[in-house]
Amino acid sequence: MSGKRIAVLGSGAQGSGVGADMVRAGLDVTFIEQWPAHVEAIRERGIEIRMPEETTLTQVRALHLCDVATLRERFDLVFLVTKAYDSRWACELIKPVLADDGLVVGLQNGMSIDDIAAVVGPERTIGAVIEMASNMFEPGIVNRENSPATAWFAVGAYDDATKGREQEVWDALHHAGTVEISDDIRSSKWMKLVANAGELVPSAILDLPLADAAAVPGVREFMDRCCREAAAATIASGSRLRPVFGLTEADVTDADTYAPALLDIVLQKFSSPTTRTTVLQDWMKGRRAEVQEINGAVVRALRAAGSAAPANERTVEIALRIEAGELAADPRNAELLLGAPVSA
């Protein structure tokens, strides 16, 4: 990795943790972030990462979005760690300072790889899966639940143009956790979405940590329905069930069994009793969440195949009412998830 210039575009909770690991490994990394107070806090005292085993304070180069227009150097690797719905404009922002043979790596939820490739080109696009839990409510301070010892990633070529270049990404990213190279990154991303469909939005609708939401009577079964519909959407979209999160091909069973098993792994291995999903964190901050990019993607994929996704449809409908201010996230919303009229 000697001499490669790396940017972490979207240096929030997840991006800061990954980026700090790379800086501490001696890599040339620049943080680019849209929260002004966070950038100023990093400039003043560094980025503080609080993990279960230790707390680290790392000095990093941090830029505001507007500073990108002043850059003269070009980046060889850009880790895109924004919300999936910000992918296109973020890629347009970084494109002028991306090396001709540079790579953009989408460390995001949802199926953002097509948006990335549409802007920077398939020959500069690497897909990725990220599985770790972090939160950030104070500028310059990240609470990271998965240290490099337990964080997990997958990377893979978008198409033939980038096959063989996954190792370049592995060389940087392995400092932040276990990295697998996927020969079918689209399917790998769908597998992450299968788990996300059951966990992220349904638990946020209840305004509860993930583990508490899953313990509400009937809710875990509803989450499993969301996961199974997402597995069906995977197959309907032309992708396949495949191992992720360190599993092997022998672990991949039929969709009805494998889909909830992926959620089990998230609950048992990649979250804690206090984990609040990224969707709930967004709502706590008054921000729009990746509702359409997760459960909405399942609905659209099955609709295109002539099928329905009732559990995911209900999840989207309730979540959008919350984002519109018509409904508050609350444990009592379990009744809505489980079958009461959404308009009640």
Tab-separated table of N, CA, C and O in Angstrom, residues 12-130:
chain	number	residue	atom	x	y	z
A	12	GLY	N	-18.337	9.172	9.284
A	12	GLY	CA	-19.162	9.121	10.478
A	12	GLY	C	-18.719	7.988	11.370
A	12	GLY	O	-17.519	7.681	11.451
A	13	ALA	N	-19.656	7.332	12.014
A	13	ALA	CA	-19.303	6.303	12.986
A	13	ALA	C	-18.538	5.148	12.336
A	13	ALA	O	-17.456	4.767	12.788
A	14	GLN	N	-19.092	4.579	11.265
A	14	GLN	CA	-18.439	3.447	10.617
A	14	GLN	C	-17.177	3.875	9.876
A	14	GLN	O	-16.112	3.246	9.998
A	15	GLY	N	-17.278	4.929	9.089
A	15	GLY	CA	-16.133	5.388	8.309
A	15	GLY	C	-14.965	5.804	9.174
A	15	GLY	O	-13.803	5.528	8.843
A	16	SER	N	-15.244	6.465	10.293
A	16	SER	CA	-14.163	6.896	11.178
A	16	SER	C	-13.432	5.717	11.785
A	16	SER	O	-12.206	5.717	11.904
A	17	GLY	N	-14.191	4.691	12.179
A	17	GLY	CA	-13.558	3.527	12.769
A	17	GLY	C	-12.648	2.812	11.791
A	17	GLY	O	-11.503	2.474	12.101
A	18	VAL	N	-13.149	2.591	10.586
A	18	VAL	CA	-12.360	1.926	9.551
A	18	VAL	C	-11.153	2.786	9.167
A	18	VAL	O	-10.027	2.296	9.047
A	19	GLY	N	-11.389	4.071	8.980
A	19	GLY	CA	-10.307	4.958	8.580
A	19	GLY	C	-9.220	5.075	9.626
A	19	GLY	O	-8.024	5.095	9.293
A	20	ALA	N	-9.602	5.150	10.885
A	20	ALA	CA	-8.604	5.247	11.952
A	20	ALA	C	-7.714	4.012	11.989
A	20	ALA	O	-6.500	4.109	12.219
A	21	ASP	N	-8.297	2.839	11.761
A	21	ASP	CA	-7.500	1.616	11.729
A	21	ASP	C	-6.446	1.683	10.623
A	21	ASP	O	-5.300	1.263	10.819
A	22	MET	N	-6.831	2.199	9.470
A	22	MET	CA	-5.878	2.292	8.363
A	22	MET	C	-4.793	3.318	8.658
A	22	MET	O	-3.616	3.097	8.336
A	23	VAL	N	-5.162	4.437	9.264
A	23	VAL	CA	-4.156	5.440	9.635
A	23	VAL	C	-3.170	4.861	10.633
A	23	VAL	O	-1.950	5.034	10.510
A	24	ARG	N	-3.687	4.149	11.619
A	24	ARG	CA	-2.822	3.573	12.638
A	24	ARG	C	-1.908	2.491	12.063
A	24	ARG	O	-0.869	2.166	12.647
A	25	ALA	N	-2.279	1.951	10.901
A	25	ALA	CA	-1.418	0.979	10.223
A	25	ALA	C	-0.388	1.658	9.327
A	25	ALA	O	0.401	0.976	8.662
A	26	GLY	N	-0.391	2.976	9.310
A	26	GLY	CA	0.609	3.714	8.553
A	26	GLY	C	0.196	4.117	7.150
A	26	GLY	O	1.042	4.586	6.376
A	27	LEU	N	-1.092	3.967	6.808
A	27	LEU	CA	-1.539	4.307	5.462
A	27	LEU	C	-1.872	5.797	5.357
A	27	LEU	O	-2.164	6.471	6.354
A	28	ASP	N	-1.807	6.319	4.143
A	28	ASP	CA	-2.089	7.726	3.844
A	28	ASP	C	-3.589	7.878	3.633
A	28	ASP	O	-4.107	7.561	2.562
A	29	VAL	N	-4.287	8.344	4.654
A	29	VAL	CA	-5.754	8.384	4.632
A	29	VAL	C	-6.253	9.794	4.926
A	29	VAL	O	-5.780	10.447	5.862
A	30	THR	N	-7.225	10.236	4.134
A	30	THR	CA	-7.889	11.521	4.341
A	30	THR	C	-9.361	11.274	4.641
A	30	THR	O	-10.032	10.541	3.904
A	31	PHE	N	-9.856	11.855	5.725
A	31	PHE	CA	-11.276	11.802	6.043
A	31	PHE	C	-11.979	12.958	5.323
A	31	PHE	O	-11.503	14.098	5.360
A	32	ILE	N	-13.131	12.688	4.713
A	32	ILE	CA	-13.967	13.726	4.105
A	32	ILE	C	-15.370	13.539	4.657
A	32	ILE	O	-15.971	12.470	4.511
A	33	GLU	N	-15.898	14.576	5.308
A	33	GLU	CA	-17.125	14.400	6.089
A	33	GLU	C	-18.052	15.611	5.951
A	33	GLU	O	-17.594	16.752	5.809
A	34	GLN	N	-19.379	15.346	6.016
A	34	GLN	CA	-20.374	16.405	5.834
A	34	GLN	C	-20.839	17.046	7.135
A	34	GLN	O	-21.579	18.032	7.092
A	35	TRP	N	-20.474	16.517	8.305
A	35	TRP	CA	-20.866	17.119	9.578
A	35	TRP	C	-19.754	18.075	10.005
A	35	TRP	O	-18.693	17.631	10.457
A	36	PRO	N	-19.950	19.377	9.871
A	36	PRO	CA	-18.878	20.333	10.141
A	36	PRO	C	-18.272	20.219	11.539
A	36	PRO	O	-17.049	20.279	11.702
A	37	ALA	N	-19.114	20.047	12.553
A	37	ALA	CA	-18.607	19.987	13.926
A	37	ALA	C	-17.702	18.771	14.123
A	37	ALA	O	-16.727	18.814	14.892
A	38	HIS	N	-18.014	17.692	13.434
A	38	HIS	CA	-17.201	16.476	13.545
A	38	HIS	C	-15.824	16.711	12.938
A	38	HIS	O	-14.801	16.331	13.527
A	39	VAL	N	-15.782	17.349	11.780
A	39	VAL	CA	-14.495	17.654	11.145
A	39	VAL	C	-13.656	18.545	12.052
A	39	VAL	O	-12.452	18.300	12.259
A	40	GLU	N	-14.262	19.579	12.629
A	40	GLU	CA	-13.510	20.499	13.484
A	40	GLU	C	-13.015	19.807	14.749
A	40	GLU	O	-11.906	20.066	15.229
A	41	ALA	N	-13.815	18.907	15.305
A	41	ALA	CA	-13.387	18.171	16.500
A	41	ALA	C	-12.192	17.278	16.182
A	41	ALA	O	-11.244	17.161	16.972
A	42	ILE	N	-12.220	16.633	15.015
A	42	ILE	CA	-11.098	15.776	14.614
A	42	ILE	C	-9.843	16.616	14.420
A	42	ILE	O	-8.743	16.236	14.848
A	43	ARG	N	-9.999	17.749	13.786
A	43	ARG	CA	-8.835	18.626	13.569
A	43	ARG	C	-8.242	19.103	14.885
A	43	ARG	O	-7.025	19.263	15.017
A	44	GLU	N	-9.101	19.326	15.858
A	44	GLU	CA	-8.636	19.863	17.134
A	44	GLU	C	-7.929	18.830	17.995
A	44	GLU	O	-6.892	19.115	18.599
A	45	ARG	N	-8.475	17.593	18.040
A	45	ARG	CA	-7.897	16.629	18.974
A	45	ARG	C	-7.730	15.213	18.434
A	45	ARG	O	-7.289	14.322	19.145
A	46	GLY	N	-8.095	14.983	17.156
A	46	GLY	CA	-8.006	13.641	16.601
A	46	GLY	C	-9.339	12.920	16.704
A	46	GLY	O	-10.317	13.455	17.235
A	47	ILE	N	-9.387	11.696	16.183
A	47	ILE	CA	-10.609	10.905	16.240
A	47	ILE	C	-10.486	9.884	17.369
A	47	ILE	O	-9.543	9.101	17.423
A	48	GLU	N	-11.431	9.919	18.285
A	48	GLU	CA	-11.437	9.002	19.425
A	48	GLU	C	-12.388	7.843	19.124
A	48	GLU	O	-13.563	8.059	18.832
A	49	ILE	N	-11.859	6.626	19.179
A	49	ILE	CA	-12.652	5.426	18.926
A	49	ILE	C	-12.733	4.623	20.212
A	49	ILE	O	-11.720	4.102	20.697
A	50	ARG	N	-13.921	4.520	20.757
A	50	ARG	CA	-14.137	3.759	21.991
A	50	ARG	C	-14.639	2.370	21.640
A	50	ARG	O	-15.727	2.214	21.095
A	51	MET	N	-13.833	1.365	21.957
A	51	MET	CA	-14.163	-0.036	21.673
A	51	MET	C	-14.262	-0.802	22.982
A	51	MET	O	-13.820	-0.318	24.028
A	52	PRO	N	-14.834	-1.994	22.954
A	52	PRO	CA	-14.959	-2.761	24.197
A	52	PRO	C	-13.621	-3.026	24.881
A	52	PRO	O	-13.546	-3.021	26.110
A	53	GLU	N	-12.568	-3.241	24.086
A	53	GLU	CA	-11.278	-3.603	24.663
A	53	GLU	C	-10.386	-2.420	24.960
A	53	GLU	O	-9.522	-2.484	25.836
A	54	GLU	N	-10.558	-1.319	24.217
A	54	GLU	CA	-9.658	-0.181	24.360
A	54	GLU	C	-10.262	1.059	23.734
A	54	GLU	O	-11.238	0.989	22.989
A	55	THR	N	-9.663	2.191	24.044
A	55	THR	CA	-10.002	3.459	23.411
A	55	THR	C	-8.756	3.992	22.729
A	55	THR	O	-7.676	4.020	23.332
A	56	THR	N	-8.894	4.396	21.479
A	56	THR	CA	-7.757	4.926	20.745
A	56	THR	C	-8.026	6.377	20.353
A	56	THR	O	-9.172	6.777	20.138
A	57	LEU	N	-6.967	7.161	20.267
A	57	LEU	CA	-7.049	8.537	19.793
A	57	LEU	C	-6.039	8.679	18.664
A	57	LEU	O	-4.835	8.491	18.873
A	58	THR	N	-6.519	8.972	17.475
A	58	THR	CA	-5.680	8.964	16.283
A	58	THR	C	-5.742	10.313	15.586
A	58	THR	O	-6.820	10.861	15.355
A	59	GLN	N	-4.579	10.843	15.248
A	59	GLN	CA	-4.517	12.087	14.494
A	59	GLN	C	-4.696	11.779	13.014
A	59	GLN	O	-3.977	10.944	12.451
A	60	VAL	N	-5.674	12.421	12.391
A	60	VAL	CA	-5.947	12.172	10.971
A	60	VAL	C	-6.169	13.497	10.252
A	60	VAL	O	-6.482	14.517	10.871
A	61	ARG	N	-6.032	13.458	8.968
A	61	ARG	CA	-6.345	14.609	8.127
A	61	ARG	C	-7.830	14.588	7.836
A	61	ARG	O	-8.349	13.608	7.293
A	62	ALA	N	-8.547	15.639	8.179
A	62	ALA	CA	-10.000	15.682	8.005
A	62	ALA	C	-10.399	16.903	7.191
A	62	ALA	O	-9.944	18.026	7.470
A	63	LEU	N	-11.254	16.688	6.200
A	63	LEU	CA	-11.702	17.760	5.317
A	63	LEU	C	-13.218	17.888	5.337
A	63	LEU	O	-13.937	16.891	5.461
A	64	HIS	N	-13.692	19.121	5.205
A	64	HIS	CA	-15.106	19.362	4.942
A	64	HIS	C	-15.388	19.040	3.481
A	64	HIS	O	-14.480	19.016	2.640
A	65	LEU	N	-16.659	18.805	3.147
A	65	LEU	CA	-17.010	18.543	1.756
A	65	LEU	C	-16.528	19.647	0.833
A	65	LEU	O	-16.032	19.382	-0.276
A	66	CYS	N	-16.658	20.886	1.265
A	66	CYS	CA	-16.267	22.005	0.403
A	66	CYS	C	-14.774	22.032	0.130
A	66	CYS	O	-14.323	22.618	-0.867
A	67	ASP	N	-13.979	21.402	1.002
A	67	ASP	CA	-12.528	21.388	0.811
A	67	ASP	C	-12.105	20.523	-0.367
A	67	ASP	O	-10.984	20.649	-0.867
A	68	VAL	N	-12.975	19.617	-0.813
A	68	VAL	CA	-12.609	18.733	-1.927
A	68	VAL	C	-12.273	19.549	-3.169
A	68	VAL	O	-11.380	19.178	-3.949
A	69	ALA	N	-12.942	20.681	-3.353
A	69	ALA	CA	-12.688	21.520	-4.531
A	69	ALA	C	-11.302	22.143	-4.514
A	69	ALA	O	-10.834	22.654	-5.545
A	70	THR	N	-10.632	22.124	-3.365
A	70	THR	CA	-9.298	22.724	-3.266
A	70	THR	C	-8.181	21.703	-3.452
A	70	THR	O	-7.010	22.072	-3.493
A	71	LEU	N	-8.528	20.419	-3.546
A	71	LEU	CA	-7.513	19.378	-3.614
A	71	LEU	C	-6.805	19.363	-4.958
A	71	LEU	O	-7.409	19.607	-6.006
A	72	ARG	N	-5.521	19.079	-4.920
A	72	ARG	CA	-4.730	18.922	-6.139
A	72	ARG	C	-4.314	17.466	-6.342
A	72	ARG	O	-4.130	17.024	-7.460
A	73	GLU	N	-4.155	16.723	-5.242
A	73	GLU	CA	-3.822	15.312	-5.369
A	73	GLU	C	-5.047	14.514	-5.779
A	73	GLU	O	-6.179	14.975	-5.634
A	74	ARG	N	-4.816	13.305	-6.286
A	74	ARG	CA	-5.905	12.415	-6.674
A	74	ARG	C	-5.791	11.135	-5.859
A	74	ARG	O	-4.694	10.696	-5.512
A	75	PHE	N	-6.937	10.544	-5.560
A	75	PHE	CA	-6.973	9.382	-4.676
A	75	PHE	C	-6.965	8.075	-5.479
A	75	PHE	O	-7.625	7.949	-6.502
A	76	ASP	N	-6.219	7.107	-4.945
A	76	ASP	CA	-6.144	5.784	-5.556
A	76	ASP	C	-7.276	4.881	-5.069
A	76	ASP	O	-7.756	4.020	-5.811
A	77	LEU	N	-7.676	5.058	-3.820
A	77	LEU	CA	-8.769	4.293	-3.226
A	77	LEU	C	-9.705	5.242	-2.495
A	77	LEU	O	-9.238	6.069	-1.687
A	78	VAL	N	-10.981	5.135	-2.747
A	78	VAL	CA	-11.976	5.905	-2.004
A	78	VAL	C	-12.950	4.926	-1.384
A	78	VAL	O	-13.612	4.157	-2.092
A	79	PHE	N	-13.026	4.931	-0.063
A	79	PHE	CA	-14.022	4.128	0.639
A	79	PHE	C	-15.239	5.011	0.857
A	79	PHE	O	-15.168	6.015	1.579
A	80	LEU	N	-16.336	4.650	0.206
A	80	LEU	CA	-17.570	5.422	0.303
A	80	LEU	C	-18.392	4.853	1.447
A	80	LEU	O	-18.870	3.715	1.384
A	81	VAL	N	-18.548	5.650	2.524
A	81	VAL	CA	-19.228	5.168	3.727
A	81	VAL	C	-20.364	6.134	4.077
A	81	VAL	O	-20.662	6.382	5.241
A	82	THR	N	-20.972	6.696	3.032
A	82	THR	CA	-22.151	7.541	3.205
A	82	THR	C	-23.401	6.670	3.259
A	82	THR	O	-23.352	5.463	3.044
A	83	LYS	N	-24.546	7.292	3.522
A	83	LYS	CA	-25.813	6.599	3.349
A	83	LYS	C	-25.952	6.198	1.884
A	83	LYS	O	-25.483	6.903	0.983
A	84	ALA	N	-26.620	5.089	1.642
A	84	ALA	CA	-26.766	4.603	0.272
A	84	ALA	C	-27.451	5.632	-0.614
A	84	ALA	O	-27.119	5.776	-1.797
A	85	TYR	N	-28.397	6.398	-0.062
A	85	TYR	CA	-29.112	7.366	-0.879
A	85	TYR	C	-28.252	8.578	-1.244
A	85	TYR	O	-28.638	9.386	-2.080
A	86	ASP	N	-27.082	8.693	-0.643
A	86	ASP	CA	-26.152	9.774	-0.977
A	86	ASP	C	-25.083	9.344	-1.978
A	86	ASP	O	-24.173	10.121	-2.289
A	87	SER	N	-25.173	8.130	-2.498
A	87	SER	CA	-24.084	7.580	-3.312
A	87	SER	C	-23.790	8.401	-4.559
A	87	SER	O	-22.624	8.690	-4.870
A	88	ARG	N	-24.822	8.769	-5.300
A	88	ARG	CA	-24.577	9.424	-6.579
A	88	ARG	C	-23.907	10.781	-6.422
A	88	ARG	O	-22.909	11.071	-7.091
A	89	TRP	N	-24.444	11.628	-5.532
A	89	TRP	CA	-23.824	12.943	-5.417
A	89	TRP	C	-22.437	12.845	-4.798
A	89	TRP	O	-21.527	13.614	-5.157
A	90	ALA	N	-22.240	11.882	-3.889
A	90	ALA	CA	-20.928	11.721	-3.273
A	90	ALA	C	-19.900	11.272	-4.314
A	90	ALA	O	-18.746	11.731	-4.303
A	91	CYS	N	-20.314	10.395	-5.221
A	91	CYS	CA	-19.396	9.963	-6.280
A	91	CYS	C	-19.092	11.102	-7.246
A	91	CYS	O	-17.960	11.236	-7.728
A	92	GLU	N	-20.098	11.921	-7.551
A	92	GLU	CA	-19.843	13.086	-8.400
A	92	GLU	C	-18.865	14.042	-7.717
A	92	GLU	O	-18.009	14.645	-8.368
A	93	LEU	N	-18.982	14.176	-6.402
A	93	LEU	CA	-18.075	15.051	-5.652
A	93	LEU	C	-16.638	14.579	-5.758
A	93	LEU	O	-15.712	15.378	-5.969
A	94	ILE	N	-16.417	13.281	-5.616
A	94	ILE	CA	-15.056	12.755	-5.547
A	94	ILE	C	-14.480	12.435	-6.920
A	94	ILE	O	-13.249	12.312	-7.072
A	95	LYS	N	-15.318	12.295	-7.918
A	95	LYS	CA	-14.857	11.888	-9.251
A	95	LYS	C	-13.726	12.745	-9.805
A	95	LYS	O	-12.756	12.208	-10.362
A	96	PRO	N	-13.760	14.079	-9.674
A	96	PRO	CA	-12.675	14.886	-10.232
A	96	PRO	C	-11.312	14.646	-9.578
A	96	PRO	O	-10.286	14.970	-10.176
A	97	VAL	N	-11.313	14.094	-8.356
A	97	VAL	CA	-10.027	13.848	-7.687
A	97	VAL	C	-9.776	12.353	-7.501
A	97	VAL	O	-8.981	11.946	-6.654
A	98	LEU	N	-10.449	11.533	-8.304
A	98	LEU	CA	-10.208	10.099	-8.323
A	98	LEU	C	-9.219	9.795	-9.447
A	98	LEU	O	-9.387	10.261	-10.570
A	99	ALA	N	-8.168	9.037	-9.128
A	99	ALA	CA	-7.175	8.689	-10.145
A	99	ALA	C	-7.826	7.949	-11.307
A	99	ALA	O	-8.863	7.300	-11.143
A	100	ASP	N	-7.218	8.062	-12.479
A	100	ASP	CA	-7.772	7.406	-13.656
A	100	ASP	C	-7.963	5.908	-13.424
A	100	ASP	O	-8.909	5.312	-13.938
A	101	ASP	N	-7.041	5.314	-12.673
A	101	ASP	CA	-7.157	3.888	-12.348
A	101	ASP	C	-7.546	3.683	-10.888
A	101	ASP	O	-7.344	2.611	-10.324
A	102	GLY	N	-8.131	4.720	-10.283
A	102	GLY	CA	-8.557	4.627	-8.896
A	102	GLY	C	-9.789	3.753	-8.744
A	102	GLY	O	-10.475	3.432	-9.715
A	103	LEU	N	-10.094	3.391	-7.490
A	103	LEU	CA	-11.230	2.535	-7.189
A	103	LEU	C	-12.108	3.184	-6.134
A	103	LEU	O	-11.602	3.755	-5.164
A	104	VAL	N	-13.412	3.089	-6.319
A	104	VAL	CA	-14.369	3.502	-5.301
A	104	VAL	C	-14.986	2.236	-4.721
A	104	VAL	O	-15.500	1.387	-5.451
A	105	VAL	N	-14.934	2.125	-3.398
A	105	VAL	CA	-15.398	0.931	-2.685
A	105	VAL	C	-16.599	1.323	-1.842
A	105	VAL	O	-16.476	2.132	-0.913
A	106	GLY	N	-17.766	0.775	-2.153
A	106	GLY	CA	-18.986	1.174	-1.447
A	106	GLY	C	-19.210	0.370	-0.183
A	106	GLY	O	-19.856	-0.678	-0.210
A	107	LEU	N	-18.689	0.873	0.945
A	107	LEU	CA	-18.917	0.221	2.250
A	107	LEU	C	-20.244	0.713	2.811
A	107	LEU	O	-20.299	1.536	3.728
A	108	GLN	N	-21.336	0.204	2.242
A	108	GLN	CA	-22.656	0.746	2.545
A	108	GLN	C	-23.690	-0.374	2.626
A	108	GLN	O	-23.484	-1.475	2.117
A	109	ASN	N	-24.813	-0.042	3.257
A	109	ASN	CA	-25.976	-0.916	3.190
A	109	ASN	C	-26.641	-0.731	1.827
A	109	ASN	O	-26.379	0.234	1.107
A	110	GLY	N	-27.538	-1.652	1.496
A	110	GLY	CA	-28.284	-1.499	0.259
A	110	GLY	C	-27.469	-1.875	-0.968
A	110	GLY	O	-26.313	-2.272	-0.886
A	111	MET	N	-28.102	-1.737	-2.127
A	111	MET	CA	-27.500	-2.130	-3.396
A	111	MET	C	-27.013	-0.893	-4.146
A	111	MET	O	-27.515	-0.532	-5.206
A	112	SER	N	-25.993	-0.240	-3.592
A	112	SER	CA	-25.514	1.033	-4.148
A	112	SER	C	-24.507	0.865	-5.272
A	112	SER	O	-24.093	1.856	-5.885
A	113	ILE	N	-24.083	-0.352	-5.579
A	113	ILE	CA	-22.989	-0.519	-6.535
A	113	ILE	C	-23.337	-0.021	-7.934
A	113	ILE	O	-22.464	0.496	-8.635
A	114	ASP	N	-24.582	-0.145	-8.345
A	114	ASP	CA	-24.946	0.342	-9.674
A	114	ASP	C	-24.890	1.865	-9.730
A	114	ASP	O	-24.491	2.441	-10.753
A	115	ASP	N	-25.284	2.527	-8.661
A	115	ASP	CA	-25.192	3.985	-8.612
A	115	ASP	C	-23.734	4.436	-8.686
A	115	ASP	O	-23.403	5.416	-9.363
A	116	ILE	N	-22.867	3.734	-7.979
A	116	ILE	CA	-21.444	4.087	-8.000
A	116	ILE	C	-20.875	3.911	-9.402
A	116	ILE	O	-20.216	4.800	-9.951
A	117	ALA	N	-21.149	2.753	-10.004
A	117	ALA	CA	-20.619	2.469	-11.337
A	117	ALA	C	-21.157	3.443	-12.382
A	117	ALA	O	-20.449	3.799	-13.331
A	118	ALA	N	-22.399	3.900	-12.208
A	118	ALA	CA	-22.992	4.831	-13.166
A	118	ALA	C	-22.253	6.161	-13.186
A	118	ALA	O	-22.235	6.863	-14.204
A	119	VAL	N	-21.619	6.518	-12.065
A	119	VAL	CA	-20.924	7.800	-11.977
A	119	VAL	C	-19.441	7.664	-12.300
A	119	VAL	O	-18.904	8.410	-13.130
A	120	VAL	N	-18.753	6.736	-11.660
A	120	VAL	CA	-17.294	6.657	-11.840
A	120	VAL	C	-16.880	5.615	-12.865
A	120	VAL	O	-15.712	5.549	-13.253
A	121	GLY	N	-17.823	4.775	-13.316
A	121	GLY	CA	-17.517	3.756	-14.306
A	121	GLY	C	-17.312	2.392	-13.682
A	121	GLY	O	-16.757	2.290	-12.583
A	122	PRO	N	-17.758	1.323	-14.358
A	122	PRO	CA	-17.572	-0.034	-13.835
A	122	PRO	C	-16.117	-0.375	-13.577
A	122	PRO	O	-15.806	-1.142	-12.663
A	123	GLU	N	-15.222	0.199	-14.387
A	123	GLU	CA	-13.795	-0.106	-14.257
A	123	GLU	C	-13.168	0.512	-13.012
A	123	GLU	O	-12.016	0.218	-12.685
A	124	ARG	N	-13.921	1.331	-12.308
A	124	ARG	CA	-13.398	1.933	-11.071
A	124	ARG	C	-14.304	1.624	-9.876
A	124	ARG	O	-14.252	2.313	-8.861
A	125	THR	N	-15.109	0.577	-9.992
A	125	THR	CA	-16.078	0.244	-8.941
A	125	THR	C	-15.784	-1.113	-8.323
A	125	THR	O	-15.626	-2.102	-9.018
A	126	ILE	N	-15.704	-1.123	-6.993
A	126	ILE	CA	-15.587	-2.357	-6.221
A	126	ILE	C	-16.761	-2.410	-5.247
A	126	ILE	O	-17.026	-1.446	-4.520
A	127	GLY	N	-17.484	-3.505	-5.237
A	127	GLY	CA	-18.574	-3.677	-4.277
A	127	GLY	C	-18.037	-4.167	-2.946
A	127	GLY	O	-16.965	-4.781	-2.878
A	128	ALA	N	-18.774	-3.910	-1.893
A	128	ALA	CA	-18.321	-4.338	-0.568
A	128	ALA	C	-19.498	-4.544	0.363
A	128	ALA	O	-20.589	-4.011	0.148
A	129	VAL	N	-19.254	-5.348	1.386
A	129	VAL	CA	-20.205	-5.576	2.465
A	129	VAL	C	-19.495	-5.218	3.762
A	129	VAL	O	-18.335	-5.581	3.959
A	130	ILE	N	-20.183	-4.513	4.638
A	130	ILE	CA	-19.632	-4.168	5.947
A	130	ILE	C	-20.559	-4.724	7.019
A	130	ILE	O	-21.772	-4.549	6.951
